Coordinates of C-alpha atoms in Angstrom, one line a residue:
M1 CA 149.8 79.4 152.0
L2 CA 146.3 78.3 152.9
Q3 CA 143.4 80.2 151.5
L4 CA 142.3 82.8 154.0
L5 CA 138.8 83.0 155.4
G6 CA 136.6 85.2 153.3
R7 CA 138.7 85.3 150.2
Q8 CA 137.3 84.5 146.8
E9 CA 138.2 81.1 145.3
A10 CA 138.4 82.7 141.9
S11 CA 141.5 84.6 143.0
S12 CA 143.4 81.5 143.8
S13 CA 145.8 79.5 141.8
V14 CA 146.5 75.7 142.0
E15 CA 149.7 74.2 143.2
N16 CA 150.7 70.6 143.0
R17 CA 153.1 69.1 145.5
H18 CA 154.3 65.5 146.2
V19 CA 154.4 64.4 149.8
D20 CA 155.4 60.8 150.6
G21 CA 154.8 59.9 147.0
V22 CA 151.2 61.3 146.9
E23 CA 150.4 64.3 144.8
Y24 CA 148.4 66.9 146.6
E25 CA 146.6 69.7 144.7
R26 CA 146.0 72.8 146.7
A27 CA 144.2 76.0 146.1
Q28 CA 146.6 78.8 146.7
P29 CA 146.0 82.6 146.7
P30 CA 148.5 84.6 144.8
G31 CA 150.8 87.3 146.4
A32 CA 153.3 87.3 149.1
I33 CA 152.6 86.3 152.7
S34 CA 152.3 89.1 155.1
V35 CA 152.2 88.9 158.9
Q36 CA 151.9 92.6 159.5
S37 CA 148.3 92.1 160.5
L38 CA 149.5 90.3 163.6
T39 CA 150.0 93.6 165.3
K40 CA 146.5 94.7 164.5
V41 CA 144.4 91.6 165.3
N42 CA 145.5 90.9 168.9
T43 CA 142.0 91.6 169.9
L44 CA 142.0 89.4 173.0
E45 CA 145.0 91.0 174.6
G46 CA 144.1 94.7 173.9
T47 CA 144.3 96.8 177.0
G48 CA 143.0 100.3 177.4
N49 CA 140.9 99.8 174.2
Q50 CA 137.3 99.7 175.1
E51 CA 136.2 98.6 171.7
S52 CA 138.5 95.6 171.5
S53 CA 137.8 94.5 175.1
G54 CA 134.1 94.5 174.4
A55 CA 134.5 92.5 171.2
V56 CA 135.0 89.3 173.1
G57 CA 131.7 89.4 174.9
L58 CA 129.5 91.3 172.4
T59 CA 130.6 90.7 168.8
I60 CA 132.0 87.2 168.4
S61 CA 131.4 87.3 164.6
G62 CA 133.4 90.5 164.3
L63 CA 136.2 88.9 166.4
H64 CA 136.1 86.0 163.9
E65 CA 136.6 88.3 161.0
S66 CA 139.6 90.1 162.6
I67 CA 141.3 87.2 164.3
F68 CA 141.3 84.9 161.2
E69 CA 143.1 87.5 159.1
L70 CA 146.3 86.0 160.4
D71 CA 148.3 84.1 157.7
L72 CA 149.8 80.8 158.3
P73 CA 153.4 80.3 157.1
P74 CA 154.0 80.0 153.4
Q75 CA 152.8 76.7 151.9
G76 CA 156.3 75.2 151.4
T77 CA 157.1 76.1 155.0
L78 CA 153.8 74.7 156.1
Y79 CA 154.5 71.3 154.5
T80 CA 157.8 71.1 156.2
I81 CA 156.4 72.0 159.6
V82 CA 153.6 69.4 159.4
D83 CA 156.2 66.9 158.4
L84 CA 158.3 67.8 161.4
Y85 CA 155.2 67.3 163.6
F86 CA 154.9 63.7 162.5
K87 CA 158.6 63.2 163.1
H88 CA 159.1 64.9 166.5
V89 CA 155.7 64.9 168.2
N90 CA 153.2 62.3 166.8
P91 CA 155.3 59.2 167.6
W92 CA 154.8 59.8 171.4
C93 CA 151.4 61.6 171.0
P94 CA 149.9 59.4 168.2
I95 CA 146.4 60.9 168.0
L96 CA 146.6 61.7 164.2
D97 CA 147.0 59.3 161.3
R98 CA 149.7 60.8 159.0
K99 CA 148.1 60.0 155.6
A100 CA 144.5 60.9 156.7
T101 CA 145.8 64.2 158.1
L102 CA 147.8 65.1 155.0
D103 CA 144.8 64.3 152.8
R104 CA 142.7 66.5 154.9
L105 CA 145.1 69.5 155.1
F106 CA 146.8 69.3 151.8
G107 CA 144.2 67.6 149.5
S108 CA 142.5 69.1 146.5
S109 CA 140.1 71.2 148.6
V110 CA 140.9 74.0 150.9
P111 CA 140.6 72.9 154.5
D112 CA 137.6 74.3 156.4
E113 CA 137.8 76.3 159.6
A114 CA 138.4 73.2 161.8
G115 CA 141.3 72.2 159.5
R116 CA 142.9 75.6 159.7
V117 CA 142.6 75.6 163.5
L118 CA 144.3 72.1 163.6
L119 CA 147.1 73.5 161.4
H120 CA 147.6 76.4 163.8
A121 CA 147.9 73.9 166.7
I122 CA 150.4 71.8 164.8
V123 CA 152.5 74.8 163.6
R124 CA 152.5 76.3 167.1
T125 CA 153.7 73.1 168.8
T126 CA 156.2 72.3 166.1
L127 CA 157.9 75.6 165.5
R128 CA 160.5 74.7 168.2
F129 CA 161.9 72.2 165.8
Y130 CA 161.8 74.4 162.7
R131 CA 165.2 76.1 162.5
D132 CA 164.9 78.1 159.3
H133 CA 165.5 81.8 160.0
S134 CA 162.9 82.8 157.4
L135 CA 160.4 82.9 160.3
T136 CA 161.9 85.6 162.5
S137 CA 161.8 85.6 166.2
R138 CA 159.3 88.5 166.2
W139 CA 157.0 86.6 163.9
R140 CA 157.3 83.5 166.2
E141 CA 156.4 85.6 169.3
Q142 CA 153.4 87.2 167.6
Y143 CA 152.2 84.0 166.1
D144 CA 152.5 82.2 169.5
T145 CA 150.0 84.7 170.9
I146 CA 147.5 84.8 168.0
S147 CA 147.5 81.0 167.3
K148 CA 146.5 80.3 170.9
Q149 CA 143.7 82.7 170.7
K150 CA 142.4 81.1 167.5
I151 CA 142.5 77.7 168.9
L152 CA 140.8 78.6 172.2
L153 CA 138.1 80.7 170.5
Y154 CA 137.3 77.8 168.2
A155 CA 137.2 75.4 171.0
F156 CA 135.0 77.7 173.1
E157 CA 132.4 77.8 170.3
N158 CA 132.7 74.2 169.1
T159 CA 132.5 71.1 171.3
N160 CA 133.7 68.4 168.9
I161 CA 136.6 66.1 168.0
D162 CA 138.2 68.7 165.8
A163 CA 138.3 71.3 168.6
L164 CA 139.6 68.6 171.1
Q165 CA 142.4 67.6 168.8
A166 CA 143.5 71.2 168.4
L167 CA 143.3 71.7 172.2
M168 CA 145.3 68.5 172.8
I169 CA 148.2 69.6 170.5
L170 CA 148.1 73.1 172.1
A171 CA 148.3 71.4 175.5
L172 CA 151.5 69.7 174.4
D173 CA 153.0 73.1 173.8
V174 CA 151.7 74.7 177.0
L175 CA 152.5 71.8 179.3
G176 CA 155.9 71.6 177.6
K177 CA 156.7 75.1 178.8
S178 CA 155.5 74.9 182.4
Y179 CA 153.0 73.2 184.7
G180 CA 151.6 76.6 185.6
P181 CA 148.1 77.9 186.0
Q182 CA 147.6 78.2 182.2
S183 CA 148.4 74.5 181.8
W184 CA 146.0 73.4 184.5
T185 CA 143.2 75.5 183.0
L186 CA 143.8 74.1 179.6
L187 CA 144.0 70.5 180.9
S188 CA 140.8 70.9 182.9
M189 CA 139.1 72.2 179.7
I190 CA 140.2 69.1 177.8
V191 CA 139.2 66.7 180.5
R192 CA 135.7 68.3 180.7
N193 CA 135.2 68.1 177.0
V194 CA 136.3 64.5 176.9
I195 CA 133.7 63.7 179.6
Q196 CA 130.9 65.7 177.9
L197 CA 131.6 64.0 174.5
G198 CA 131.5 60.6 176.1
L199 CA 135.0 59.6 175.0
G200 CA 135.7 57.8 178.2
T201 CA 133.4 54.9 177.3
E202 CA 132.7 52.6 174.4
R203 CA 129.2 53.6 173.3
G204 CA 126.8 50.9 172.1
V205 CA 124.4 53.4 170.7
T206 CA 125.0 56.7 168.9
L207 CA 122.4 59.4 169.1
G208 CA 121.4 60.5 165.6
P209 CA 119.9 63.9 164.5
P210 CA 116.3 64.3 165.7
S211 CA 113.5 64.5 163.2
Y212 CA 112.4 67.8 164.9
Q213 CA 114.0 70.9 166.2
S214 CA 114.9 70.1 169.8
V215 CA 115.3 72.9 172.4
G216 CA 117.4 70.6 174.6
T217 CA 121.2 70.5 174.8
L218 CA 121.8 66.8 174.8
Q219 CA 122.2 66.7 171.0
E220 CA 124.9 69.4 171.2
F221 CA 127.2 66.9 172.9
A222 CA 126.3 63.9 170.7
L223 CA 129.1 62.8 168.4
P224 CA 128.1 61.5 164.9
Q225 CA 128.6 57.9 164.0
P226 CA 132.3 57.4 163.1
T227 CA 132.7 56.8 159.4
S228 CA 135.8 54.6 159.6
W229 CA 138.0 52.7 162.0
I230 CA 140.6 55.4 161.8
E231 CA 138.0 57.9 163.0
N232 CA 136.8 55.6 165.8
E233 CA 140.3 54.7 166.9
G234 CA 141.3 58.3 166.7
R235 CA 138.6 59.1 169.3
R236 CA 139.9 56.3 171.5
R237 CA 143.5 57.6 171.2
L238 CA 142.3 61.1 172.0
F239 CA 140.9 59.8 175.3
W240 CA 144.0 57.9 176.2
M241 CA 146.3 60.9 175.4
T242 CA 144.1 63.0 177.7
Y243 CA 144.5 60.3 180.3
I244 CA 148.3 60.4 179.9
L245 CA 148.5 64.2 180.2
D246 CA 146.3 64.2 183.3
R247 CA 148.4 61.4 185.0
Y248 CA 151.7 63.1 184.4
A249 CA 150.5 66.5 185.5
C250 CA 148.8 65.3 188.7
V251 CA 151.8 63.1 189.7
E252 CA 154.0 66.1 189.1
A253 CA 151.8 68.3 191.3
G254 CA 151.0 65.6 193.9
S255 CA 147.3 66.3 193.4
D256 CA 144.2 64.2 192.8
F257 CA 143.5 63.1 189.2
T258 CA 141.1 65.2 187.1
L259 CA 140.0 62.3 185.0
D260 CA 138.3 59.7 187.1
E261 CA 139.2 56.2 186.0
Q262 CA 136.2 54.7 187.7
Q263 CA 134.0 56.4 185.2
T264 CA 135.9 55.2 182.1
D265 CA 135.6 52.0 180.1
R266 CA 137.9 52.1 177.1
P267 CA 140.0 49.3 175.6
L268 CA 143.7 50.2 175.0
P269 CA 144.6 51.7 171.7
C270 CA 145.9 49.4 169.0
R271 CA 149.3 49.4 167.2
Y272 CA 149.9 52.5 165.0
D273 CA 150.3 50.5 161.8
L274 CA 146.8 48.9 162.4
F275 CA 145.4 52.4 163.0
S276 CA 146.9 53.6 159.8
K277 CA 145.7 50.6 157.8
N278 CA 142.1 51.3 158.9
Q279 CA 142.0 47.7 160.3
A280 CA 139.5 47.1 163.1
V281 CA 140.9 45.0 165.9
E282 CA 140.4 44.1 169.5
T283 CA 143.1 45.0 172.0
R284 CA 142.9 44.7 175.8
R285 CA 140.1 45.7 178.1
F286 CA 139.7 45.8 181.9
F287 CA 137.0 45.4 184.5
G288 CA 136.6 45.3 188.3
P289 CA 137.4 47.8 191.1
G290 CA 140.1 50.1 189.8
R291 CA 139.8 47.9 186.6
P292 CA 142.9 45.8 187.2
E293 CA 141.3 42.6 185.7
I294 CA 141.6 41.8 182.0
T295 CA 138.4 40.7 180.3
V296 CA 139.5 41.0 176.6
N297 CA 143.2 40.4 175.7
H298 CA 144.7 40.5 172.2
A299 CA 148.3 41.3 173.0
E300 CA 149.4 40.9 169.4
N301 CA 147.5 44.1 168.5
L302 CA 149.2 46.3 171.2
G303 CA 151.9 48.8 170.5
S304 CA 154.1 51.1 172.5
F305 CA 151.3 53.6 173.0
S306 CA 149.1 50.8 174.4
Y307 CA 151.8 49.8 176.9
H308 CA 152.3 53.4 177.9
C309 CA 148.7 53.8 178.8
E310 CA 148.8 50.5 180.7
V311 CA 151.8 51.4 182.8
L312 CA 150.3 54.8 183.6
R313 CA 147.2 52.9 184.9
I314 CA 149.5 51.2 187.4
L315 CA 151.2 54.6 188.2
S316 CA 147.6 55.9 188.9
R317 CA 147.0 53.2 191.5
I318 CA 150.4 53.9 193.0
H319 CA 149.7 57.6 193.2
K320 CA 146.3 57.0 194.9
F321 CA 147.8 54.5 197.3
L322 CA 150.4 57.0 198.4
R323 CA 147.9 59.8 199.0
N324 CA 146.0 57.6 201.5
P325 CA 147.1 58.4 205.0
I326 CA 148.6 55.6 207.1
D327 CA 149.0 55.2 210.9
I328 CA 152.6 54.1 210.9
V329 CA 152.5 53.1 214.6
S330 CA 149.5 50.7 214.0
L331 CA 150.8 47.2 213.1
V332 CA 147.4 46.4 211.5
D333 CA 147.5 49.5 209.3
F334 CA 151.1 49.0 208.4
E335 CA 150.6 45.4 207.4
K336 CA 147.7 46.5 205.1
W337 CA 149.8 49.2 203.6
Q338 CA 152.7 46.8 203.1
A339 CA 150.4 44.3 201.3
T340 CA 149.2 46.9 198.9
Y341 CA 152.7 48.1 198.3
R342 CA 153.9 44.6 197.5
G343 CA 150.9 44.1 195.2
L344 CA 151.7 47.2 193.2
D345 CA 155.3 46.1 193.0
R346 CA 154.1 42.7 191.5
E347 CA 151.9 44.6 189.0
L348 CA 154.9 46.5 187.7
D349 CA 156.9 43.3 187.4
R350 CA 154.1 41.5 185.6
W351 CA 153.7 44.4 183.2
L352 CA 157.4 44.5 182.5
Y353 CA 157.6 40.8 181.7
S354 CA 154.6 41.1 179.4
L355 CA 156.3 43.4 177.0
P356 CA 157.5 42.3 173.6
D357 CA 161.1 40.9 173.4
G358 CA 162.2 44.0 171.4
Y359 CA 161.7 46.2 174.4
S360 CA 164.8 44.8 176.1
R361 CA 166.9 45.8 173.0
I362 CA 166.3 49.5 173.1
S363 CA 169.9 50.4 173.5
Q364 CA 170.8 48.3 170.4
L365 CA 167.9 49.7 168.4
C366 CA 169.1 53.3 169.2
H367 CA 172.1 52.6 167.0
S368 CA 170.4 50.5 164.3
S369 CA 166.8 51.5 163.7
P370 CA 165.3 54.8 162.5
T371 CA 165.4 56.9 165.6
S372 CA 161.8 58.3 165.3
R373 CA 160.6 54.7 165.2
I374 CA 161.8 53.8 168.7
S375 CA 161.4 57.2 170.4
N376 CA 158.0 56.1 171.7
W377 CA 159.6 52.9 173.2
I378 CA 162.2 55.2 175.0
M379 CA 159.3 57.3 176.4
L380 CA 157.8 54.0 177.5
H381 CA 160.9 53.0 179.4
A382 CA 161.0 56.5 181.0
A383 CA 157.4 56.0 182.2
F384 CA 158.2 52.7 183.7
V385 CA 161.2 54.2 185.6
V386 CA 158.9 57.0 186.9
S387 CA 156.4 54.4 188.2
V388 CA 159.1 52.4 189.9
L389 CA 160.6 55.5 191.6
R390 CA 157.1 56.7 192.6
L391 CA 156.4 53.5 194.4
H392 CA 159.7 52.6 196.0
S393 CA 160.9 56.0 197.0
C394 CA 158.2 56.1 199.7
A395 CA 159.7 53.0 201.3
A396 CA 163.3 54.0 200.6
Y397 CA 163.2 57.6 201.8
P398 CA 160.1 58.0 204.0
I399 CA 159.4 61.4 205.5
V400 CA 158.4 59.9 208.8
R401 CA 159.2 56.7 210.7
S402 CA 158.3 54.8 213.8
Q403 CA 159.3 51.7 215.7
I404 CA 157.7 49.4 213.0
F405 CA 158.3 51.6 209.9
A406 CA 161.8 52.5 208.9
P407 CA 163.6 53.2 205.5
S408 CA 164.1 50.0 203.4
Y409 CA 167.6 49.5 202.0
S410 CA 166.1 47.1 199.4
A411 CA 163.8 49.9 198.2
M412 CA 166.8 52.2 198.0
Q413 CA 168.6 49.7 195.8
R414 CA 165.5 49.4 193.5
C415 CA 165.4 53.2 193.1
I416 CA 169.1 53.5 192.3
A417 CA 168.9 50.6 189.9
A418 CA 165.9 52.2 188.1
V419 CA 167.8 55.5 187.9
E420 CA 170.9 53.7 186.4
S421 CA 168.7 51.9 183.8
L422 CA 167.4 55.3 182.7
R423 CA 170.9 56.8 182.6
E424 CA 172.0 54.1 180.2
I425 CA 169.1 54.8 177.9
V426 CA 169.7 58.5 178.1
Q427 CA 173.3 58.0 177.2
D428 CA 172.3 56.2 174.1
V429 CA 169.8 58.9 173.3
V430 CA 172.4 61.7 173.6
N431 CA 175.0 59.8 171.6
T432 CA 172.6 59.3 168.7
G433 CA 171.2 62.8 168.8
M434 CA 167.6 61.8 169.7
L435 CA 166.7 64.3 172.4
D436 CA 164.6 66.4 170.0
L437 CA 162.4 63.3 169.3
L438 CA 161.3 63.0 172.9
G439 CA 158.6 65.0 174.7
P440 CA 158.4 66.8 178.0
H441 CA 157.4 63.6 179.8
F442 CA 160.9 62.3 179.1
A443 CA 162.2 65.4 180.8
F444 CA 160.0 64.7 183.8
S445 CA 161.6 61.2 184.1
L446 CA 165.0 62.9 184.2
W447 CA 163.8 65.4 186.8
V448 CA 162.5 62.6 189.0
S449 CA 165.7 60.5 188.7
A450 CA 167.9 63.5 189.5
R451 CA 165.8 64.3 192.6
V452 CA 166.2 60.6 193.7
L453 CA 170.0 61.0 193.6
L454 CA 169.7 64.1 195.8
V455 CA 167.5 62.6 198.4
D456 CA 169.6 59.4 198.4
A457 CA 172.7 61.4 199.2
S458 CA 171.0 63.2 202.0
V459 CA 169.7 60.0 203.6
M460 CA 172.8 57.9 203.1
N461 CA 175.1 60.8 204.2
T462 CA 177.3 60.5 201.1
D463 CA 178.3 62.7 198.2
I464 CA 175.8 63.0 195.4
N465 CA 176.0 60.4 192.7
P466 CA 178.0 62.1 189.8
N467 CA 175.3 61.0 187.4
I468 CA 173.3 63.9 188.5
W469 CA 175.5 66.2 186.4
F470 CA 174.7 64.1 183.4
F471 CA 170.9 64.4 184.0
L472 CA 171.4 68.2 184.5
S473 CA 173.3 68.7 181.3
T474 CA 170.7 66.6 179.4
L475 CA 167.8 68.6 180.8
E476 CA 169.7 71.8 179.7
K477 CA 169.9 70.4 176.2
M478 CA 166.2 69.5 176.2
G479 CA 165.5 73.0 177.4
Q480 CA 166.0 74.4 173.9
F481 CA 162.9 72.4 172.8
W482 CA 160.8 72.2 176.0
G483 CA 160.8 75.1 178.5
V484 CA 159.8 72.8 181.4
A485 CA 163.1 70.9 181.0
K486 CA 164.9 74.2 181.2
R487 CA 163.1 75.0 184.4
Y488 CA 164.0 71.6 185.9
S489 CA 167.6 72.2 185.1
Q490 CA 167.6 75.7 186.7
I491 CA 166.1 74.4 189.9
L492 CA 168.7 71.6 190.0
E493 CA 171.5 74.0 189.4
R494 CA 170.5 76.2 192.3
I495 CA 170.3 73.2 194.6
L496 CA 173.7 71.9 193.5
Q497 CA 175.3 75.3 193.9
E498 CA 174.1 75.5 197.5
Y499 CA 175.3 72.0 198.1
Q500 CA 178.8 72.8 196.7
E501 CA 178.9 76.0 198.7
A502 CA 178.2 74.1 201.9
K503 CA 181.1 71.8 201.2
R504 CA 183.4 74.7 200.3
V505 CA 182.6 76.5 203.5
A506 CA 183.3 73.4 205.6
L507 CA 186.5 72.9 203.8
T508 CA 187.8 76.5 204.4
S509 CA 186.4 76.8 207.9
P510 CA 189.2 76.6 210.5
T511 CA 186.9 75.3 213.2
S512 CA 185.2 72.6 211.3
S513 CA 184.4 69.5 213.4
S514 CA 183.9 66.0 212.3
S515 CA 180.1 66.5 212.3
H516 CA 180.6 69.4 209.9
S517 CA 183.4 68.0 207.8
P518 CA 183.4 68.7 204.0
Q519 CA 182.3 65.1 203.4
S520 CA 179.2 65.4 205.7
S521 CA 178.4 69.0 205.2
G522 CA 177.1 68.5 201.7
P523 CA 174.6 65.8 202.6
K524 CA 173.6 67.8 205.8
S525 CA 172.8 70.8 203.6
L526 CA 170.5 68.5 201.5
R527 CA 168.8 67.2 204.7
D528 CA 168.2 70.8 205.8
M529 CA 166.7 71.6 202.5
R530 CA 164.4 68.6 202.8
R531 CA 163.4 69.5 206.3
N532 CA 162.5 73.1 205.1
A533 CA 160.5 71.6 202.3
Y534 CA 158.6 69.4 204.8
D535 CA 157.9 72.3 207.1
L536 CA 156.5 74.3 204.2
S537 CA 154.3 71.4 203.2
I538 CA 152.9 71.1 206.8
L539 CA 152.2 74.9 206.8
L540 CA 150.4 74.7 203.4
A541 CA 148.3 71.8 204.6
Q542 CA 147.0 73.5 207.7
R543 CA 143.6 75.1 207.9
S544 CA 142.2 77.9 209.9
A545 CA 140.1 77.1 212.9
S546 CA 137.9 80.1 212.3
A547 CA 136.3 81.7 209.3
L548 CA 136.9 85.1 210.9
Q549 CA 140.7 84.6 211.2
L550 CA 142.7 85.8 208.2
P551 CA 145.4 83.4 207.1
S552 CA 148.9 84.3 208.2
V553 CA 151.5 85.2 205.6
K554 CA 154.5 83.0 205.1
V555 CA 157.3 84.7 203.2
P556 CA 159.6 82.1 201.6
A557 CA 163.3 82.3 202.4
S558 CA 166.0 82.2 199.8
N559 CA 165.6 79.1 197.6
E560 CA 162.9 77.7 199.9
L561 CA 160.4 77.3 197.0
E562 CA 163.1 75.4 195.1
Y563 CA 163.6 73.1 198.1
Y564 CA 159.8 72.4 198.0
E565 CA 159.9 71.7 194.2
V566 CA 162.7 69.2 194.7
F567 CA 161.8 67.4 197.9
D568 CA 158.0 67.5 198.1
F569 CA 157.9 64.5 195.8
F570 CA 159.3 62.5 198.7
N571 CA 156.8 63.6 201.4
Y572 CA 155.4 60.1 201.6
P573 CA 153.9 58.1 203.2
R574 CA 151.3 60.6 204.5
P575 CA 150.8 60.0 208.3
S576 CA 147.3 60.0 209.7
V577 CA 148.5 61.8 212.8
V578 CA 150.0 65.2 213.5
V579 CA 153.8 65.2 213.0
V580 CA 155.8 68.2 214.0
N581 CA 159.3 68.4 212.5
H582 CA 162.1 68.0 215.0
H583 CA 165.6 66.7 214.6
P584 CA 165.2 64.0 217.4
P585 CA 162.3 61.6 217.6
L586 CA 159.2 63.3 218.8
T587 CA 156.2 62.2 220.8
T588 CA 153.1 63.7 219.5
T589 CA 150.2 64.1 222.0
S590 CA 146.8 65.8 222.3
A591 CA 148.6 68.7 224.0
G592 CA 150.6 69.1 220.8
S593 CA 147.4 69.4 218.8
K594 CA 146.1 72.0 221.3
Q595 CA 149.3 74.0 220.7
L596 CA 148.4 74.0 217.0
E597 CA 144.9 75.2 217.7
T598 CA 146.1 78.1 219.8
N599 CA 147.8 79.4 216.7
D600 CA 144.3 79.3 215.0
L601 CA 145.5 76.4 212.9
E602 CA 143.9 73.0 212.6
S603 CA 145.8 70.0 211.1
W604 CA 144.2 68.1 208.3
V605 CA 144.8 64.8 210.2
R606 CA 143.6 63.5 213.5
P607 CA 145.8 63.8 216.6
K608 CA 147.0 60.6 218.3
T609 CA 149.7 59.8 220.9
H610 CA 152.6 57.9 219.4
F611 CA 156.3 57.9 218.8
V612 CA 157.3 59.4 215.4
S613 CA 160.6 60.7 214.0
T614 CA 161.4 62.9 211.1
N615 CA 165.1 62.1 211.2
F616 CA 166.2 62.2 207.5
T617 CA 169.0 59.7 207.7
Y618 CA 169.4 55.9 207.4
S619 CA 171.2 53.5 209.5
R620 CA 172.2 50.0 208.3
T621 CA 171.1 48.7 211.7
D622 CA 167.5 49.5 210.9
P623 CA 165.5 46.3 210.1
D624 CA 164.6 46.1 206.4
W625 CA 160.9 45.1 206.2
L626 CA 161.0 44.8 202.4
A627 CA 164.1 42.4 202.3
F628 CA 163.5 38.8 201.6
Q629 CA 163.0 36.7 204.7
P630 CA 163.2 32.9 204.4
P631 CA 160.3 31.0 206.0
Q632 CA 160.9 29.9 209.5
D633 CA 160.7 26.2 210.5

């Protein structure tokens, strides 16, 4: 067990332990470990207790004394949990060097407060992989609450790399449970600290301590000069991991990015072995609008984490591109949109061809190499699939269409091929028992792929691809480690139950017509779900025309929020005109916008007269603007 804050060193004994062939000598207080104080130190959550509620704002030092009474697990357990962290988490979130971290936490000296907070973050995030029943469920629940308080309190009082590392590892746990309000608050806090500490840029000058007592605050955000390449590269990796978390979260929510790439100037992180060897190297750096141009390029120093950051830079541009409204009845606007679309597609192809040769042998490596060594490459493949689906789904399954903009069958094929490539990798992952080595972002790729199969069935008017059941069962298995995967599986299960019920009703109905046959009733139910999701997105995007008018209340119908969760991902491209959802094609006019205003609602887009349809089906007679067309003589 770690020496607790405020205990005398004289009362401690010394324990030696070998980890990875290195002997670590640790000061260790005698006596059994007790967690009974957990029920007494939950100061931040006390309700009805005036003294405890006031402690947060009035007596921070007193809060420190009480909140740091919590014991970490016994030392033997602690070693095991930290080892599990470097097996299950650090490969795809490589912000810590293993040897340097072990030296810091289990060296001859007792770790300081920052080290203990880092330990709490590691233990909290890794407990999901620790199956020993010596830590009871009650202990885990209590520790879950208190450890978060410790980390947040330390980060509130300390703006430094130590606090940011602990927050980052805490974010993996929180985001791995749900993309809820807590997750967004924590992510915003991390991004703000990254910006304040200047981690988004390569600094040419470091501000040293002034020779006088300054009353300004600039010095409080100045980081000291890094003492080693490991420390400097660790800061770079901390920035890029923040970038990754922000990109996944905002793509999931369909919102603007929190971390502005235009204000960042960081080369990609290097290979992990170079990081661990403390070997300073150049990697790859970008410049230009959106920074697509390469100015420094040493590909031999790039690793899977480097390529993961790089593909998410492309995903960022795809996400921004899709969020820009398009006038789909304007040939000029559509041609510009089409050119950008093709350019992003070429970027993805170039990135894929630039990968090392071993990337194409992931399936083989799953059965031959140590699994933890290739888990980060599997996460990389999943990130690429998400990027492909994010780009091509807008052309394959557009929410609106016009005379010049229709669904592309070629884009549909690209989407289904990407989903199949992921399924093959997931099959190998399941067969080799690697699911516990992959993070919540892998679960997100399964979630995206499963939704593509749903929307494809609705558009093509066919039964759902049976692979969706494999994705569902895999998400259920990942749910024992990451709560967000369990939530994905529960939503999918509800949608599939409703889909099957629609087919069952059509099968047993004595008056079923050809338009409501069992074969077509399932896809029709999916189209109805998508239409409801689209209607809800339109309502949520509308704004009141008057500040005096209270917003109306929309009570979601049964499973309507689940429809939105599934199908809002496909509400692209965003039209730059008002589109009201009808089954047949609809002509939208200025009168239509007046009708919206009479309901005290104002659309977020400008009205224009044009011919637009929200018919969620595909006909092979539609021209495929994405298909290859040979040059004409």
